[in-house]
mmCIF file of C-alpha atoms and ligand atoms in Angstrom:
data_model
loop_
_atom_site.group_PDB
_atom_site.id
_atom_site.type_symbol
_atom_site.label_atom_id
_atom_site.label_comp_id
_atom_site.label_asym_id
_atom_site.label_seq_id
_atom_site.Cartn_x
_atom_site.Cartn_y
_atom_site.Cartn_z
ATOM 1 C CA MET X 1 0.000 0.000 0.000
ATOM 2 C CA SER X 2 2.813 2.394 0.792
ATOM 3 C CA ARG X 3 4.242 1.962 -2.690
ATOM 4 C CA VAL X 4 0.908 2.866 -4.150
ATOM 5 C CA ALA X 5 0.711 5.876 -1.874
ATOM 6 C CA LEU X 6 4.157 6.992 -2.960
ATOM 7 C CA ARG X 7 3.277 6.678 -6.638
ATOM 8 C CA VAL X 8 0.046 8.504 -6.119
ATOM 9 C CA SER X 9 1.756 11.378 -4.346
ATOM 10 C CA LEU X 10 4.360 11.634 -7.092
ATOM 11 C CA LEU X 11 1.661 11.663 -9.732
ATOM 12 C CA LEU X 12 -0.249 14.285 -7.796
ATOM 13 C CA LEU X 13 2.838 16.463 -7.532
ATOM 14 C CA LEU X 14 3.424 16.158 -11.260
ATOM 15 C CA LEU X 15 -0.160 17.084 -12.072
ATOM 16 C CA LEU X 16 -0.033 20.039 -9.724
ATOM 17 C CA LEU X 17 3.098 21.273 -11.452
ATOM 18 C CA LEU X 18 1.475 20.864 -14.848
ATOM 19 C CA ALA X 19 -1.644 22.712 -13.732
ATOM 20 C CA ASP X 20 0.530 25.509 -12.420
ATOM 21 C CA LEU X 21 2.494 25.763 -15.644
ATOM 22 C CA GLY X 22 -0.734 25.862 -17.617
ATOM 23 C CA ARG X 23 -2.007 28.724 -15.541
ATOM 24 C CA ALA X 24 1.274 30.631 -15.788
ATOM 25 C CA GLY X 25 0.928 30.302 -19.554
ATOM 26 C CA THR X 26 -2.507 31.908 -19.616
ATOM 27 C CA GLU X 27 -1.387 34.699 -17.378
ATOM 28 C CA PHE X 28 1.463 35.439 -19.717
ATOM 29 C CA ASP X 29 -0.939 35.586 -22.658
ATOM 30 C CA GLN X 30 -3.324 37.839 -20.813
ATOM 31 C CA GLU X 31 -0.638 40.173 -19.690
ATOM 32 C CA HIS X 32 0.440 40.737 -23.250
ATOM 33 C CA ASP X 33 -2.821 40.572 -25.080
ATOM 34 C CA GLY X 34 -3.366 44.290 -25.072
ATOM 35 C CA GLU X 35 0.080 45.334 -26.082
ATOM 36 C CA ASP X 36 0.203 44.316 -29.676
ATOM 37 C CA SER X 37 -0.418 47.821 -30.919
ATOM 38 C CA PRO X 38 2.691 49.882 -31.597
ATOM 39 C CA HIS X 39 3.608 52.368 -28.909
ATOM 40 C CA SER X 40 4.652 54.940 -31.410
ATOM 41 C CA ARG X 41 3.232 58.314 -30.666
ATOM 42 C CA GLU X 42 2.904 60.363 -33.755
ATOM 43 C CA LYS X 43 1.175 63.350 -32.258
ATOM 44 C CA GLY X 44 3.319 65.645 -30.239
ATOM 45 C CA PRO X 45 2.901 66.446 -26.558
ATOM 46 C CA GLY X 46 0.207 68.895 -25.685
ATOM 47 C CA HIS X 47 -2.292 67.670 -28.202
ATOM 48 C CA SER X 48 -5.756 67.537 -26.792
ATOM 49 C CA HIS X 49 -6.715 64.437 -28.686
ATOM 50 C CA TRP X 50 -6.121 61.061 -27.146
ATOM 51 C CA SER X 51 -6.200 57.552 -28.512
ATOM 52 C CA TYR X 52 -5.885 54.038 -27.160
ATOM 53 C CA GLU X 53 -2.674 53.610 -29.125
ATOM 54 C CA ASP X 54 -0.920 56.178 -26.950
ATOM 55 C CA ARG X 55 -2.532 55.136 -23.697
ATOM 56 C CA ASP X 56 0.901 54.682 -22.121
ATOM 57 C CA TYR X 57 1.434 58.421 -22.480
ATOM 58 C CA TRP X 58 -1.906 59.793 -21.310
ATOM 59 C CA GLY X 59 -0.238 60.902 -18.089
ATOM 60 C CA GLN X 60 1.867 63.465 -19.938
ATOM 61 C CA ASP X 61 -1.124 65.440 -21.147
ATOM 62 C CA TYR X 62 -3.549 64.515 -18.386
ATOM 63 C CA LEU X 63 -1.714 64.448 -15.064
ATOM 64 C CA ASP X 64 -4.409 62.507 -13.231
ATOM 65 C CA CYS X 65 -3.867 59.562 -15.576
ATOM 66 C CA ALA X 66 -0.488 59.034 -13.909
ATOM 67 C CA ASP X 67 -1.840 59.246 -10.364
ATOM 68 C CA ASN X 68 -2.281 56.354 -7.950
ATOM 69 C CA MET X 69 -6.035 55.734 -7.741
ATOM 70 C CA GLN X 70 -6.605 54.855 -11.353
ATOM 71 C CA SER X 71 -8.966 52.477 -13.100
ATOM 72 C CA PRO X 72 -9.370 49.841 -14.316
ATOM 73 C CA ILE X 73 -7.760 47.346 -11.957
ATOM 74 C CA ASN X 74 -7.313 43.630 -11.719
ATOM 75 C CA ILE X 75 -9.564 42.234 -9.003
ATOM 76 C CA ASP X 76 -7.729 39.516 -7.124
ATOM 77 C CA MET X 77 -10.637 37.703 -5.513
ATOM 78 C CA ALA X 78 -8.503 36.215 -2.782
ATOM 79 C CA LYS X 79 -7.539 39.724 -1.660
ATOM 80 C CA THR X 80 -10.996 41.267 -1.644
ATOM 81 C CA ILE X 81 -12.549 42.143 1.683
ATOM 82 C CA PHE X 82 -16.038 40.923 2.457
ATOM 83 C CA SER X 83 -18.213 43.824 3.547
ATOM 84 C CA PRO X 84 -21.702 42.872 4.772
ATOM 85 C CA GLN X 85 -22.687 46.546 4.603
ATOM 86 C CA LEU X 86 -22.657 46.442 0.812
ATOM 87 C CA ARG X 87 -26.357 46.143 0.064
ATOM 88 C CA PRO X 88 -27.793 45.080 -3.311
ATOM 89 C CA ILE X 89 -27.595 47.726 -6.002
ATOM 90 C CA GLN X 90 -31.077 49.073 -6.635
ATOM 91 C CA LEU X 91 -32.079 50.823 -9.813
ATOM 92 C CA SER X 92 -35.088 52.978 -10.480
ATOM 93 C CA GLY X 93 -36.508 54.381 -13.669
ATOM 94 C CA TYR X 94 -34.411 52.075 -15.824
ATOM 95 C CA SER X 95 -37.338 50.726 -17.814
ATOM 96 C CA LEU X 96 -37.954 53.271 -20.546
ATOM 97 C CA PRO X 97 -40.968 53.360 -22.852
ATOM 98 C CA ALA X 98 -40.356 52.893 -26.558
ATOM 99 C CA SER X 99 -41.771 56.370 -27.093
ATOM 100 C CA ASP X 100 -38.602 57.819 -25.530
ATOM 101 C CA ARG X 101 -35.787 58.610 -27.936
ATOM 102 C CA LEU X 102 -32.217 58.102 -26.771
ATOM 103 C CA ARG X 103 -29.150 59.421 -28.525
ATOM 104 C CA LEU X 104 -26.675 56.701 -29.557
ATOM 105 C CA ARG X 105 -23.314 58.065 -30.693
ATOM 106 C CA ASN X 106 -19.991 56.885 -32.048
ATOM 107 C CA ASN X 107 -17.583 59.293 -30.351
ATOM 108 C CA GLY X 108 -14.469 57.758 -31.854
ATOM 109 C CA HIS X 109 -13.598 55.905 -28.661
ATOM 110 C CA THR X 110 -16.763 53.930 -27.960
ATOM 111 C CA VAL X 111 -20.487 53.691 -28.637
ATOM 112 C CA LEU X 112 -22.283 55.868 -26.108
ATOM 113 C CA LEU X 113 -25.966 55.892 -25.203
ATOM 114 C CA GLU X 114 -27.178 59.040 -23.491
ATOM 115 C CA LEU X 115 -29.531 58.317 -20.613
ATOM 116 C CA PRO X 116 -32.359 60.455 -19.225
ATOM 117 C CA GLU X 117 -31.939 61.778 -15.706
ATOM 118 C CA SER X 118 -34.909 59.761 -14.544
ATOM 119 C CA LEU X 119 -32.626 56.747 -14.195
ATOM 120 C CA ALA X 120 -31.046 56.482 -10.765
ATOM 121 C CA ILE X 121 -29.191 54.254 -8.343
ATOM 122 C CA THR X 122 -31.347 54.224 -5.228
ATOM 123 C CA GLY X 123 -29.700 51.446 -3.231
ATOM 124 C CA GLY X 124 -26.232 50.056 -2.607
ATOM 125 C CA TYR X 125 -24.522 53.453 -2.401
ATOM 126 C CA ALA X 126 -24.505 55.823 0.547
ATOM 127 C CA GLN X 127 -25.744 58.624 -1.691
ATOM 128 C CA GLN X 128 -28.066 58.944 -4.647
ATOM 129 C CA TYR X 129 -26.719 58.913 -8.168
ATOM 130 C CA ARG X 130 -28.382 59.889 -11.413
ATOM 131 C CA ALA X 131 -27.563 58.248 -14.735
ATOM 132 C CA ALA X 132 -25.814 60.190 -17.493
ATOM 133 C CA GLN X 133 -24.731 57.707 -20.150
ATOM 134 C CA LEU X 134 -23.603 54.179 -20.799
ATOM 135 C CA HIS X 135 -20.916 52.892 -23.127
ATOM 136 C CA LEU X 136 -18.952 49.770 -23.895
ATOM 137 C CA HIS X 137 -15.359 48.569 -24.083
ATOM 138 C CA TRP X 138 -14.401 45.634 -26.284
ATOM 139 C CA GLY X 139 -11.567 43.760 -27.948
ATOM 140 C CA SER X 140 -11.297 42.433 -31.470
ATOM 141 C CA PRO X 141 -12.361 39.259 -33.276
ATOM 142 C CA SER X 142 -9.150 37.691 -31.985
ATOM 143 C CA GLY X 143 -9.101 38.819 -28.369
ATOM 144 C CA PRO X 144 -11.115 39.991 -25.363
ATOM 145 C CA GLY X 145 -11.426 43.622 -24.337
ATOM 146 C CA SER X 146 -12.903 44.166 -20.891
ATOM 147 C CA GLU X 147 -11.196 46.852 -18.835
ATOM 148 C CA HIS X 148 -11.316 45.247 -15.410
ATOM 149 C CA THR X 149 -9.951 41.758 -15.031
ATOM 150 C CA ILE X 150 -10.736 39.113 -12.420
ATOM 151 C CA ASN X 151 -7.814 37.047 -11.190
ATOM 152 C CA GLY X 152 -5.984 38.158 -14.308
ATOM 153 C CA ARG X 153 -8.750 37.068 -16.643
ATOM 154 C CA ARG X 154 -9.983 39.494 -19.271
ATOM 155 C CA PHE X 155 -13.582 39.134 -20.455
ATOM 156 C CA ALA X 156 -14.877 39.669 -23.972
ATOM 157 C CA ALA X 157 -16.299 43.132 -23.278
ATOM 158 C CA GLU X 158 -17.496 45.438 -20.511
ATOM 159 C CA ILE X 159 -20.403 47.828 -20.058
ATOM 160 C CA HIS X 160 -20.136 51.005 -17.978
ATOM 161 C CA VAL X 161 -23.240 52.819 -16.797
ATOM 162 C CA VAL X 162 -22.082 56.234 -15.633
ATOM 163 C CA HIS X 163 -23.938 58.133 -12.889
ATOM 164 C CA TYR X 164 -23.324 61.358 -11.002
ATOM 165 C CA ASN X 165 -24.131 62.336 -7.437
ATOM 166 C CA THR X 166 -27.500 64.116 -7.198
ATOM 167 C CA LYS X 167 -25.966 66.687 -4.861
ATOM 168 C CA TYR X 168 -24.321 68.190 -7.935
ATOM 169 C CA ASP X 169 -26.189 69.894 -10.731
ATOM 170 C CA SER X 170 -24.637 68.110 -13.666
ATOM 171 C CA PHE X 171 -22.265 65.386 -14.696
ATOM 172 C CA SER X 172 -19.545 67.846 -15.654
ATOM 173 C CA GLU X 173 -19.791 69.583 -12.300
ATOM 174 C CA ALA X 174 -19.792 66.300 -10.373
ATOM 175 C CA MET X 175 -16.887 64.720 -12.219
ATOM 176 C CA VAL X 176 -14.246 66.726 -10.372
ATOM 177 C CA TYR X 177 -15.390 65.836 -6.833
ATOM 178 C CA PRO X 178 -14.231 62.707 -4.978
ATOM 179 C CA ASP X 179 -17.827 61.605 -4.390
ATOM 180 C CA GLY X 180 -18.988 62.836 -7.764
ATOM 181 C CA LEU X 181 -19.414 59.714 -9.877
ATOM 182 C CA ALA X 182 -20.653 56.149 -9.593
ATOM 183 C CA VAL X 183 -20.076 53.696 -12.423
ATOM 184 C CA LEU X 184 -21.726 50.300 -12.665
ATOM 185 C CA GLY X 185 -19.562 47.872 -14.618
ATOM 186 C CA ALA X 186 -20.417 44.413 -15.900
ATOM 187 C CA PHE X 187 -18.602 41.884 -18.031
ATOM 188 C CA LEU X 188 -19.983 40.616 -21.328
ATOM 189 C CA GLU X 189 -19.337 37.091 -22.538
ATOM 190 C CA VAL X 190 -20.428 34.974 -25.469
ATOM 191 C CA GLY X 191 -23.392 32.731 -24.751
ATOM 192 C CA PRO X 192 -25.780 30.544 -26.712
ATOM 193 C CA ARG X 193 -28.581 33.037 -27.324
ATOM 194 C CA GLU X 194 -29.165 36.472 -28.746
ATOM 195 C CA ASN X 195 -29.551 39.083 -26.037
ATOM 196 C CA PRO X 196 -32.635 41.199 -26.884
ATOM 197 C CA TYR X 197 -31.560 44.141 -24.717
ATOM 198 C CA TYR X 198 -28.161 44.491 -26.364
ATOM 199 C CA GLN X 199 -29.837 44.052 -29.726
ATOM 200 C CA GLU X 200 -31.599 47.371 -29.075
ATOM 201 C CA ILE X 201 -28.145 48.978 -29.344
ATOM 202 C CA LEU X 202 -26.348 46.648 -31.743
ATOM 203 C CA LYS X 203 -28.929 46.859 -34.492
ATOM 204 C CA HIS X 204 -28.155 50.554 -34.903
ATOM 205 C CA LEU X 205 -24.348 50.354 -35.070
ATOM 206 C CA SER X 206 -24.278 50.101 -38.867
ATOM 207 C CA LYS X 207 -25.758 53.609 -38.978
ATOM 208 C CA ILE X 208 -23.018 55.174 -36.860
ATOM 209 C CA GLN X 209 -19.885 53.604 -38.278
ATOM 210 C CA ARG X 210 -17.960 56.864 -38.463
ATOM 211 C CA GLU X 211 -16.808 59.052 -35.583
ATOM 212 C CA GLY X 212 -19.353 61.688 -34.660
ATOM 213 C CA GLU X 213 -22.308 59.932 -36.222
ATOM 214 C CA GLU X 214 -25.385 59.451 -34.085
ATOM 215 C CA VAL X 215 -28.847 57.984 -34.240
ATOM 216 C CA LEU X 216 -31.954 58.180 -32.048
ATOM 217 C CA VAL X 217 -33.067 54.827 -30.660
ATOM 218 C CA PRO X 218 -36.364 53.927 -28.940
ATOM 219 C CA GLY X 219 -36.337 53.459 -25.179
ATOM 220 C CA PHE X 220 -36.120 49.965 -23.710
ATOM 221 C CA ASN X 221 -35.392 48.362 -20.368
ATOM 222 C CA ILE X 222 -31.853 49.586 -19.715
ATOM 223 C CA ALA X 223 -31.577 47.314 -16.666
ATOM 224 C CA GLY X 224 -31.631 44.381 -19.072
ATOM 225 C CA LEU X 225 -28.111 45.369 -20.122
ATOM 226 C CA LEU X 226 -26.875 44.596 -16.607
ATOM 227 C CA PRO X 227 -26.710 41.206 -14.859
ATOM 228 C CA ALA X 228 -29.858 39.895 -13.200
ATOM 229 C CA ASN X 229 -28.048 39.542 -9.890
ATOM 230 C CA LEU X 230 -27.195 42.965 -8.517
ATOM 231 C CA LYS X 231 -26.324 41.649 -5.071
ATOM 232 C CA LEU X 232 -22.920 40.229 -5.880
ATOM 233 C CA TYR X 233 -20.356 42.862 -6.715
ATOM 234 C CA PHE X 234 -16.977 44.408 -6.025
ATOM 235 C CA HIS X 235 -16.536 47.960 -4.910
ATOM 236 C CA TYR X 236 -13.520 50.249 -4.952
ATOM 237 C CA ASN X 237 -12.519 53.866 -5.447
ATOM 238 C CA GLY X 238 -10.985 54.675 -8.773
ATOM 239 C CA SER X 239 -11.126 56.877 -11.815
ATOM 240 C CA LEU X 240 -12.473 57.477 -15.280
ATOM 241 C CA THR X 241 -10.685 54.988 -17.531
ATOM 242 C CA THR X 242 -10.198 57.572 -20.262
ATOM 243 C CA PRO X 243 -8.598 61.032 -20.140
ATOM 244 C CA PRO X 244 -8.895 63.170 -18.102
ATOM 245 C CA CYS X 245 -8.812 60.145 -15.723
ATOM 246 C CA PHE X 246 -10.326 62.083 -12.798
ATOM 247 C CA GLN X 247 -10.156 60.018 -9.618
ATOM 248 C CA THR X 248 -13.762 60.597 -8.734
ATOM 249 C CA VAL X 249 -15.452 57.270 -9.434
ATOM 250 C CA LYS X 250 -16.927 54.904 -6.878
ATOM 251 C CA TRP X 251 -16.822 51.700 -8.866
ATOM 252 C CA THR X 252 -19.205 48.775 -8.730
ATOM 253 C CA VAL X 253 -18.120 45.751 -10.761
ATOM 254 C CA PHE X 254 -20.707 42.984 -10.834
ATOM 255 C CA ASN X 255 -19.726 39.393 -10.265
ATOM 256 C CA GLN X 256 -22.302 37.984 -12.630
ATOM 257 C CA THR X 257 -21.645 38.379 -16.336
ATOM 258 C CA VAL X 258 -24.000 39.201 -19.196
ATOM 259 C CA LEU X 259 -24.263 36.943 -22.232
ATOM 260 C CA LEU X 260 -24.420 37.997 -25.884
ATOM 261 C CA SER X 261 -24.566 35.673 -28.856
ATOM 262 C CA HIS X 262 -21.420 35.105 -30.879
ATOM 263 C CA ASP X 263 -22.862 37.124 -33.742
ATOM 264 C CA GLN X 264 -23.757 39.999 -31.449
ATOM 265 C CA MET X 265 -20.248 40.096 -30.034
ATOM 266 C CA LEU X 266 -18.858 40.091 -33.565
ATOM 267 C CA THR X 267 -21.161 42.971 -34.477
ATOM 268 C CA LEU X 268 -19.944 44.910 -31.454
ATOM 269 C CA VAL X 269 -16.252 44.498 -32.221
ATOM 270 C CA THR X 270 -16.399 45.001 -36.008
ATOM 271 C CA SER X 271 -19.030 47.670 -36.701
ATOM 272 C CA LEU X 272 -17.427 50.955 -35.731
ATOM 273 C CA ARG X 273 -14.462 52.951 -36.932
ATOM 274 C CA ASN X 274 -12.386 55.437 -34.962
ATOM 275 C CA ASP X 275 -11.269 58.939 -35.893
ATOM 276 C CA ASP X 276 -8.532 57.543 -38.120
ATOM 277 C CA SER X 277 -11.204 55.542 -39.965
ATOM 278 C CA LYS X 278 -9.572 52.396 -38.635
ATOM 279 C CA PRO X 279 -11.641 49.681 -36.948
ATOM 280 C CA LEU X 280 -12.610 50.819 -33.456
ATOM 281 C CA GLN X 281 -11.243 47.873 -31.516
ATOM 282 C CA ASN X 282 -9.396 47.138 -28.279
ATOM 283 C CA ASN X 283 -10.782 50.304 -26.729
ATOM 284 C CA TYR X 284 -9.760 49.345 -23.249
ATOM 285 C CA ARG X 285 -7.146 50.666 -20.865
ATOM 286 C CA LEU X 286 -4.660 48.275 -19.242
ATOM 287 C CA VAL X 287 -5.089 47.596 -15.538
ATOM 288 C CA GLN X 288 -3.591 50.114 -13.128
ATOM 289 C CA GLY X 289 -1.806 49.608 -9.818
ATOM 290 C CA LEU X 290 -3.855 49.367 -6.636
ATOM 291 C CA HIS X 291 -1.343 51.397 -4.576
ATOM 292 C CA GLY X 292 -2.771 50.180 -1.296
ATOM 293 C CA ARG X 293 -6.423 50.536 -2.219
ATOM 294 C CA ARG X 294 -8.755 47.901 -0.904
ATOM 295 C CA VAL X 295 -11.346 46.145 -2.998
ATOM 296 C CA LEU X 296 -14.520 45.279 -1.119
ATOM 297 C CA ALA X 297 -16.830 42.405 -2.011
ATOM 298 C CA SER X 298 -20.513 42.227 -1.156
ATOM 299 C CA PHE X 299 -20.146 38.484 -0.683
ATOM 300 C CA GLN X 300 -17.675 35.982 0.699
ATOM 301 C CA THR X 301 -15.546 35.146 -2.293
ATOM 302 C CA THR X 302 -13.796 32.165 -0.754
ATOM 303 C CA LEU X 303 -16.823 30.170 0.295
ATOM 304 C CA LEU X 304 -19.593 30.392 -2.186
ATOM 305 C CA SER X 305 -20.350 30.433 -5.778
ATOM 306 C CA GLU X 306 -23.315 32.490 -6.778
ATOM 307 C CA LYS X 307 -25.268 29.503 -8.021
ATOM 308 C CA HIS X 308 -26.319 28.920 -4.439
ATOM 309 C CA LEU X 309 -28.267 32.119 -4.505
ATOM 310 C CA PRO X 310 -31.572 32.690 -6.219
ATOM 311 C CA SER X 311 -31.136 34.601 -9.440
ATOM 312 C CA ASP X 312 -34.142 36.830 -9.077
ATOM 313 C CA SER X 313 -33.834 40.361 -10.240
ATOM 314 C CA ASP X 314 -34.706 42.552 -7.290
ATOM 315 C CA GLY X 315 -37.894 43.594 -8.961
ATOM 316 C CA SER X 316 -36.074 46.037 -11.169
ATOM 317 C CA ALA X 317 -36.725 44.348 -14.453
ATOM 318 C CA GLY X 318 -38.901 41.672 -15.874
ATOM 319 C CA GLY X 319 -38.401 39.243 -18.669
ATOM 320 C CA GLU X 320 -35.746 36.743 -19.446
ATOM 321 C CA ARG X 321 -32.243 37.772 -18.593
ATOM 322 C CA HIS X 322 -29.256 36.654 -20.545
ATOM 323 C CA SER X 323 -26.585 36.380 -17.992
ATOM 324 C CA SER X 324 -24.561 33.771 -16.274
ATOM 325 C CA SER X 325 -22.162 33.336 -13.450
ATOM 326 C CA SER X 326 -18.565 33.355 -14.488
ATOM 327 C CA PHE X 327 -15.763 33.298 -12.027
ATOM 328 C CA HIS X 328 -15.834 31.123 -8.993
ATOM 329 C CA ALA X 329 -13.546 30.920 -6.014
ATOM 330 C CA GLY X 330 -10.782 30.396 -8.515
ATOM 331 C CA ASP X 331 -10.411 28.279 -11.581
ATOM 332 C CA VAL X 332 -7.217 26.891 -10.111
ATOM 333 C CA LEU X 333 -9.026 25.606 -7.054
ATOM 334 C CA ALA X 334 -11.531 23.904 -9.297
ATOM 335 C CA VAL X 335 -8.755 22.279 -11.291
ATOM 336 C CA LEU X 336 -7.037 21.189 -8.082
ATOM 337 C CA PHE X 337 -10.197 19.635 -6.741
ATOM 338 C CA GLY X 338 -10.736 17.875 -10.033
ATOM 339 C CA VAL X 339 -7.212 16.495 -9.974
ATOM 340 C CA LEU X 340 -7.523 15.471 -6.330
ATOM 341 C CA PHE X 341 -10.755 13.728 -7.132
ATOM 342 C CA ALA X 342 -9.214 11.814 -10.003
ATOM 343 C CA ILE X 343 -6.137 10.859 -8.002
ATOM 344 C CA THR X 344 -8.124 9.670 -5.037
ATOM 345 C CA ALA X 345 -10.439 7.674 -7.256
ATOM 346 C CA LEU X 346 -7.454 6.115 -8.993
ATOM 347 C CA ALA X 347 -5.817 5.261 -5.688
ATOM 348 C CA PHE X 348 -9.021 3.739 -4.451
ATOM 349 C CA LEU X 349 -9.394 1.602 -7.565
ATOM 350 C CA LEU X 350 -5.794 0.434 -7.285
ATOM 351 C CA TYR X 351 -6.378 -0.364 -3.686
ATOM 352 C CA ILE X 352 -9.496 -2.401 -4.462
ATOM 353 C CA TYR X 353 -7.807 -4.151 -7.337
ATOM 354 C CA LYS X 354 -4.801 -5.112 -5.269
ATOM 355 C CA HIS X 355 -6.841 -6.449 -2.412
ATOM 356 C CA ARG X 356 -9.106 -8.382 -4.719
ATOM 357 C CA SER X 357 -6.263 -10.090 -6.494
ATOM 358 C CA GLN X 358 -4.609 -10.962 -3.233
ATOM 359 C CA ASN X 359 -7.960 -12.148 -2.001
ATOM 360 C CA ALA X 360 -6.606 -12.422 1.477
ATOM 361 C CA ARG X 361 -7.250 -10.140 4.369
ATOM 362 C CA LEU X 362 -10.476 -8.663 5.533
ATOM 363 C CA ASP X 363 -10.710 -5.007 4.820
ATOM 364 C CA SER X 364 -12.929 -1.994 5.051
ATOM 365 C CA PRO X 365 -13.108 -0.795 1.460
ATOM 366 C CA THR X 366 -16.181 1.322 2.071
ATOM 367 C CA LYS X 367 -14.283 3.665 4.290
ATOM 368 C CA SER X 368 -13.344 6.286 1.731
ATOM 369 C CA LYS X 369 -16.201 5.891 -0.651
ATOM 370 C CA VAL X 370 -18.493 8.802 -0.061
ATOM 371 C CA ILE X 371 -16.337 11.746 0.721
ATOM 372 C CA TYR X 372 -16.489 13.243 -2.739
ATOM 373 C CA THR X 373 -18.876 15.706 -4.134
ATOM 374 C CA ALA X 374 -18.611 16.528 -7.784
ATOM 375 C CA ALA X 375 -19.827 20.049 -7.178
ATOM 376 C CA THR X 376 -16.628 21.799 -8.129
ATOM 377 C CA THR X 377 -15.716 19.844 -11.219
ATOM 378 C CA GLU X 378 -18.267 21.509 -13.427
ATOM 379 C CA ASN X 379 -16.530 24.780 -12.900
ATOM 380 C CA THR X 380 -13.399 23.715 -14.688
ATOM 381 C CA ALA X 381 -14.853 24.186 -18.134
HETATM 382 ZN ZN1 LIG L 401 -15.848 53.086 -19.646
#
């Protein structure tokens, strides 16, 4: 038996090493996926026009961009701090009648939907915030383009719903104050079905391919663009992710992701052109240093996965939601549990086999039979 145990431990060690190498490989890819564009900076210093190609130099023209409370960030789930005071985000006025007309614009950096001031965050923040606009960040047909990352993982795309504190008169007034802005962020991923809420935006993109073009779109339920579960989120203090990078944003990044069909994602990443008439792609900023900031979580990241919670939608929106849970207490953990499961099962089989063939002593083979639950293995996909 001890020889078997030795072999099993060696095998386990080997598999652990392999799993680790595999993960290191992905991290390397992710770290470099945004840096394929040349860093050349054709426009001289002092120009008021910025682009994602010179994002490494934003700090020269916009001093805040080089400061130490910048966004986006990587959210290391193991380092987040559970805060029971973080109540579910509550939205009001998000369901707009089709008789409303909203301005949808290609501003050269993103597609931006202007929102009426009737939309507001009424729960989850200490103060009240009014909506101003929403916009998206995305990658290219060959790579993801979310701004925030979770445990180093970049998602296909990211939505930002920008709000300002109602104690200020306007967005532009609020944006310079530390408590001025609240942005709700959610990750977009490819799923099996078309998302009808995103379709309300995507179907108009062909009409605003060039920078500066805009179109009026009928109102719809804006909350449908966000995940159904508004209880599970991360919270931290950061900045606008584009110049002037003001450090005035209280960020909420939802744990649950939103699903778009493959075709919808392709439409998003291929429809628009930037001010150079090139494809508007990879319009995301690389993650910034935390510099001692703490990231709070509204839930205990180490213990649960959100599938244990009901996925009701806080009464904010009806209809079918196209979202799914994405990251769990760590893909690595899931892999480890899977490997451990396999190893233990193998050892058990060997053990049984050996004792059967020897056909000698009495044993207690039932002892280690029921300790496994397969709950974590489905997360490895
Ligand atoms: Zn944004």
